[in-house]
CSV table of C-alpha atoms in Angstrom, one decimal:
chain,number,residue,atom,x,y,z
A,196,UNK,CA,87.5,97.4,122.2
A,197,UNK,CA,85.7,95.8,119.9
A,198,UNK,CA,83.1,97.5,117.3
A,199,UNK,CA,79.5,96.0,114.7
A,200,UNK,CA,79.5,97.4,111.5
A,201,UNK,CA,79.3,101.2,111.5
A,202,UNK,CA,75.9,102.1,109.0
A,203,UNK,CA,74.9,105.3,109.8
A,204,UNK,CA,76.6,108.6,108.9
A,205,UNK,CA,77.2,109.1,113.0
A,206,UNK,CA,78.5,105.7,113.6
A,207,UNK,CA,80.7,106.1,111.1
A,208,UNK,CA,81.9,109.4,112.5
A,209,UNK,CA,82.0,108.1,116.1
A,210,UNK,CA,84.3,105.4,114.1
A,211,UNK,CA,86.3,108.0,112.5
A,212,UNK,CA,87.0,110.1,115.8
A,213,UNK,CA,87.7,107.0,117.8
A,214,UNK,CA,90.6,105.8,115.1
A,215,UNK,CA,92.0,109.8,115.8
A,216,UNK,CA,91.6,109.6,119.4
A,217,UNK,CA,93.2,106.2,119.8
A,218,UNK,CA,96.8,107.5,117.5
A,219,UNK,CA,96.7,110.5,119.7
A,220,UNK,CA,96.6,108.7,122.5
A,221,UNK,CA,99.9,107.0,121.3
A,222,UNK,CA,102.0,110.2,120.1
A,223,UNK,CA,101.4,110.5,123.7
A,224,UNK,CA,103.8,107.6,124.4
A,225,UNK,CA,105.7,107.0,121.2
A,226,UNK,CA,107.6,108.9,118.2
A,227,UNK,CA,105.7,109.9,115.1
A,228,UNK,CA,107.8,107.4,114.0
A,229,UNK,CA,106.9,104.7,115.9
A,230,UNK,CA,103.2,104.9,115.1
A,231,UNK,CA,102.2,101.9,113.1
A,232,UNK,CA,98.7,101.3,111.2
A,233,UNK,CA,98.9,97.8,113.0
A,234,UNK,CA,99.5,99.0,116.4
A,235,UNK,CA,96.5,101.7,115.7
A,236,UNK,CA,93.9,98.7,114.4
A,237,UNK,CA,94.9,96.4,117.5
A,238,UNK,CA,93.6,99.5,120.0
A,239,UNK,CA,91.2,100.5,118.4
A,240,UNK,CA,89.6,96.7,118.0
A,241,UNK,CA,89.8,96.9,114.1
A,242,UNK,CA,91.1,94.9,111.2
A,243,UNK,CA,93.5,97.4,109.4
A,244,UNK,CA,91.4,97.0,106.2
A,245,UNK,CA,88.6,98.4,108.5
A,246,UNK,CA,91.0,101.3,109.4
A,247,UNK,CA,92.0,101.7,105.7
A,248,UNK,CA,88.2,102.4,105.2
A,249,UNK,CA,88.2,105.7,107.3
A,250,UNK,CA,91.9,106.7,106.8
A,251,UNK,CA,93.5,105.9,103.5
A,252,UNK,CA,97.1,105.4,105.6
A,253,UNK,CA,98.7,106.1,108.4
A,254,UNK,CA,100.1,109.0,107.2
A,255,UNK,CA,96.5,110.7,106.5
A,256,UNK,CA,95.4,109.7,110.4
A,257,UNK,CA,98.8,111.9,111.0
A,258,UNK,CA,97.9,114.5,109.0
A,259,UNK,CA,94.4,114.8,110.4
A,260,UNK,CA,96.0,115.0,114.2
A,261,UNK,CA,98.5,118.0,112.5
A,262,UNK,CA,95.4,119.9,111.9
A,263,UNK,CA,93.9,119.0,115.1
A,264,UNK,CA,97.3,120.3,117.3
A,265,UNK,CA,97.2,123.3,115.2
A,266,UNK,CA,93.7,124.2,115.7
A,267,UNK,CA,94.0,123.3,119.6
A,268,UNK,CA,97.3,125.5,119.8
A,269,UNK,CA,95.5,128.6,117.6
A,270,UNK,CA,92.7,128.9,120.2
A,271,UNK,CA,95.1,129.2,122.7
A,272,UNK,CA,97.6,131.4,121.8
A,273,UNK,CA,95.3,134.9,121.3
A,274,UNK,CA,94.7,135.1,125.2
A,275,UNK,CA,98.3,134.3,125.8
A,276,UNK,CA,99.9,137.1,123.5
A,277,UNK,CA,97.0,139.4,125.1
A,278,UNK,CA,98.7,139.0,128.7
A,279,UNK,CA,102.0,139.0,127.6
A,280,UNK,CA,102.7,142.1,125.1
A,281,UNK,CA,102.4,145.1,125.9
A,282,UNK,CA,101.5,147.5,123.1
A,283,UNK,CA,102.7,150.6,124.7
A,284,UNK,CA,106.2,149.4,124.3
A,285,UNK,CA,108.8,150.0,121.6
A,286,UNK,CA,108.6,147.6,118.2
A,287,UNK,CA,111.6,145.8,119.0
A,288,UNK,CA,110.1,145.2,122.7
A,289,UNK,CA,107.2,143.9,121.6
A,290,UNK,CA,108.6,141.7,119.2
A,291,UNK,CA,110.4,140.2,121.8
A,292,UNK,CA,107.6,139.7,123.8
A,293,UNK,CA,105.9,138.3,120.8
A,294,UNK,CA,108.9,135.5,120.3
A,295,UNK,CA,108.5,134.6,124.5
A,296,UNK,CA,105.4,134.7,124.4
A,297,UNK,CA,105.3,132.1,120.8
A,298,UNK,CA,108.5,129.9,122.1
A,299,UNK,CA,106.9,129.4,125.4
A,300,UNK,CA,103.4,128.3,123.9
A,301,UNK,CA,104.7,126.0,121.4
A,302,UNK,CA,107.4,124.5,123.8
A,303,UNK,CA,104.8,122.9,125.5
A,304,UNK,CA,102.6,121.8,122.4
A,305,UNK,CA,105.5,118.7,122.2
A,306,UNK,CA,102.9,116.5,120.0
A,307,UNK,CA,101.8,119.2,117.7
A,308,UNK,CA,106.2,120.3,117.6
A,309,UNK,CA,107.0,115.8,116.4
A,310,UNK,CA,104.0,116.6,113.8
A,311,UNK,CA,105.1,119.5,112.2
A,312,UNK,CA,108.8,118.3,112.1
A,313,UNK,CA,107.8,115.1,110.3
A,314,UNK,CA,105.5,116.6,107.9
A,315,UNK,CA,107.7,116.9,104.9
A,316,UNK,CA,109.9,113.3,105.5
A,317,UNK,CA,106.9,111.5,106.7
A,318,UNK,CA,103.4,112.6,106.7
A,319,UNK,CA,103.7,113.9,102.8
A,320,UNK,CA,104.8,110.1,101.5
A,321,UNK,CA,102.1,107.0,101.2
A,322,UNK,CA,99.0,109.9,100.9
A,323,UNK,CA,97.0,110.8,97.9
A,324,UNK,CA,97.5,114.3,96.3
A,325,UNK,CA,94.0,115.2,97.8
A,326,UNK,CA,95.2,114.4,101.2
A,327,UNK,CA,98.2,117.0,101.1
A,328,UNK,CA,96.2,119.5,99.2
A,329,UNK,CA,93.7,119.2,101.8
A,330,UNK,CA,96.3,119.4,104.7
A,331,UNK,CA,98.2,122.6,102.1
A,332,UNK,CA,95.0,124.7,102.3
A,333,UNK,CA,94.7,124.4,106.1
A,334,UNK,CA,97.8,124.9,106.8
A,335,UNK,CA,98.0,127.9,104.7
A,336,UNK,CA,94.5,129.1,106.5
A,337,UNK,CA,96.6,128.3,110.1
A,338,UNK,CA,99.9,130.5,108.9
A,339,UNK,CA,97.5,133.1,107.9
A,340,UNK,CA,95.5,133.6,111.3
A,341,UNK,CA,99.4,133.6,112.7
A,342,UNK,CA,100.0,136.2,110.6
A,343,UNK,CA,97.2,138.3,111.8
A,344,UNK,CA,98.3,137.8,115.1
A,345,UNK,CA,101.2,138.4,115.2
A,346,UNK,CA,100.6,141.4,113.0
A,347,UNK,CA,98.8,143.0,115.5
A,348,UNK,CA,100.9,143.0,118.2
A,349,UNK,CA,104.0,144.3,115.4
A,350,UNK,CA,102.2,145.9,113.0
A,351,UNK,CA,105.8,147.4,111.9
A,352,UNK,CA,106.4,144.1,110.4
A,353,UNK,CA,103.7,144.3,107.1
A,354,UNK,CA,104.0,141.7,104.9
A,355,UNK,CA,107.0,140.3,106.2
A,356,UNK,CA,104.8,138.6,109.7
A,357,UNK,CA,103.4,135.9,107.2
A,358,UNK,CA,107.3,135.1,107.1
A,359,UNK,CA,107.9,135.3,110.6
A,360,UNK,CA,104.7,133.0,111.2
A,361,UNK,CA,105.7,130.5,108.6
A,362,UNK,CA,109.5,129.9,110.1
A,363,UNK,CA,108.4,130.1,113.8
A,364,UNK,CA,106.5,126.9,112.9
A,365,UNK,CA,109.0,125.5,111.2
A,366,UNK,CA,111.8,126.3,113.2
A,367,UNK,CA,109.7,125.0,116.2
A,368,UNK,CA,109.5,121.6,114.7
A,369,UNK,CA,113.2,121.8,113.9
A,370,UNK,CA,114.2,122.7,116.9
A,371,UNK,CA,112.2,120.1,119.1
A,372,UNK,CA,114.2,117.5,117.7
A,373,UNK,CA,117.9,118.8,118.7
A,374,UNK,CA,116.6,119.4,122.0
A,375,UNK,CA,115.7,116.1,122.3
A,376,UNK,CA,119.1,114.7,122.7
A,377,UNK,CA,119.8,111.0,123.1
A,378,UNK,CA,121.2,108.8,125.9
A,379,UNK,CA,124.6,108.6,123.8
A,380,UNK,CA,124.3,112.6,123.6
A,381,UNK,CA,123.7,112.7,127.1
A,382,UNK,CA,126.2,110.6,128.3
A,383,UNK,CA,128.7,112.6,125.9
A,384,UNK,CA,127.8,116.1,127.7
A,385,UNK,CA,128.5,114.4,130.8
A,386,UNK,CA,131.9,113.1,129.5
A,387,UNK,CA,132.9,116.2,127.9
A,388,UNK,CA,131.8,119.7,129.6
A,389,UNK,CA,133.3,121.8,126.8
A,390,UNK,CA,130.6,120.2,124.3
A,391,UNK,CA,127.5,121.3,126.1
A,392,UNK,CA,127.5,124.5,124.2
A,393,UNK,CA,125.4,122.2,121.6
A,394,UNK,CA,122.7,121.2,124.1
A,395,UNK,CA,120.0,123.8,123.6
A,396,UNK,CA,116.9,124.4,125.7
A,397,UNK,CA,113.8,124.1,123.2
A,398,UNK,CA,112.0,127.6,124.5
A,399,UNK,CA,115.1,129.5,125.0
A,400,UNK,CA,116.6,128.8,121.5
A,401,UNK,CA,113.1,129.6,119.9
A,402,UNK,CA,112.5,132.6,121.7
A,403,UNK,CA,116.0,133.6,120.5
A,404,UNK,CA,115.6,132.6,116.7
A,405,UNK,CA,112.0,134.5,116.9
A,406,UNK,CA,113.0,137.5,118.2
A,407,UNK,CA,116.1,138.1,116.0
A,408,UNK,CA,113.6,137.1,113.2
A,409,UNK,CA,111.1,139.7,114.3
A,410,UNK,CA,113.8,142.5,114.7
A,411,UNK,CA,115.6,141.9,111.6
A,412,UNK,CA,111.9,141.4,109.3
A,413,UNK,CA,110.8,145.0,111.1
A,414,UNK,CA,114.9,146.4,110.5
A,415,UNK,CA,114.2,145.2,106.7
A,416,UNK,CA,111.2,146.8,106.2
């Protein structure tokens, strides 16, 4: 794909949405990683200084698709939690409906999991200080909506469901990585059955970590 000179204000948004498109489209085959801003400029048909016009790194592009996972996830989830918690039940019942319900959504948000997990190590180096206060401020609007929903389903939990929303998220991104184990790693839970107790299962450990989260947040309170 090649491109003319963007000049208006939509071609240069068509441009902008293209260079997000095309990286998403690779987090789709690669590692966060593994995403370079010359890899990016040859897909998309651009000169990286043409990139650097839109994006002032690849770390910003990266940020920008963080907010775009997070957004896609938050309109899903409200439905989900609707189906799957019952609010006739006991707090500790619905909090663990709340952490299936959570582990089981995020499990399968695997892009938006390799995002959140880099954040700090690689999508906060080589940006501007607007760039993170930018990303800061929506990510503190996204905890807050989790907060809120999660606080409706355990109200029990007060203040201390912006907690429980913050570490789901980051425990989700934590998590996503040692359940992604290696070919060695692999190979050495085949060779040794007494070390599988360290493989975990991405939605089971979460769902595990949440609810015993929940229960102790609503215990402490």
């Amino acid at each position: 794909m090649t491109f003319q000179r963007a000049r208006s204000k939509e071609q240069r948004e068509i441009r902008r949405q293209t260079i997000l498109d095309t990286a998403a489209a690779m987090l789709d085959e690669m590692a966060v990683a593994d995403v370079s801003l010359n890899e990016l400029s040859r897909r998309v048909g651009l000169a990286k200084s043409n990139v650097l016009r839109y994006f002032e790194s690849r770390e910003a592009v990266l940020f920008e698709l963080l907010q775009r996972a997070i957004a896609t996830w938050l309109a899903e989830v409200p439905d989900e939690l609707a189906k799957g918690v019952d609010p006739h039940l006991s707090a500790r019942e619905r909090g663990d409906q709340v952490a299936a319900v959570l582990s089981a959504s995020l499990a399968r948000q695997t892009v938006l999991l390799d995002l959140l997990n880099a954040q700090p190590n690689v999508l906060e180096h080589n940006v501007s200080v607007d760039v993170v206060v930018r990303h800061k401020r929506f990510a503190v609007a996204g905890i807050t909506t989790t907060t809120d929903l999660i606080r409706q389903y355990v109200p029990e939990l007060g203040d201390g469901a912006w907690t429980v929303a913050m570490m789901t998220l980051i425990l989700a991104g934590a998590l996503s990585t040692y359940c992604r184990p290696s070919a060695s790693a692999l190979a050495a839970f085949e060779a040794d059955p007494t070390v599988t107790v360290l493989r975990l299962d991405l939605r089971a450990a979460l769902e595990n970590a949440v609810a015993t989260l929940i229960a102790g947040t609503v215990a402490r309170a």
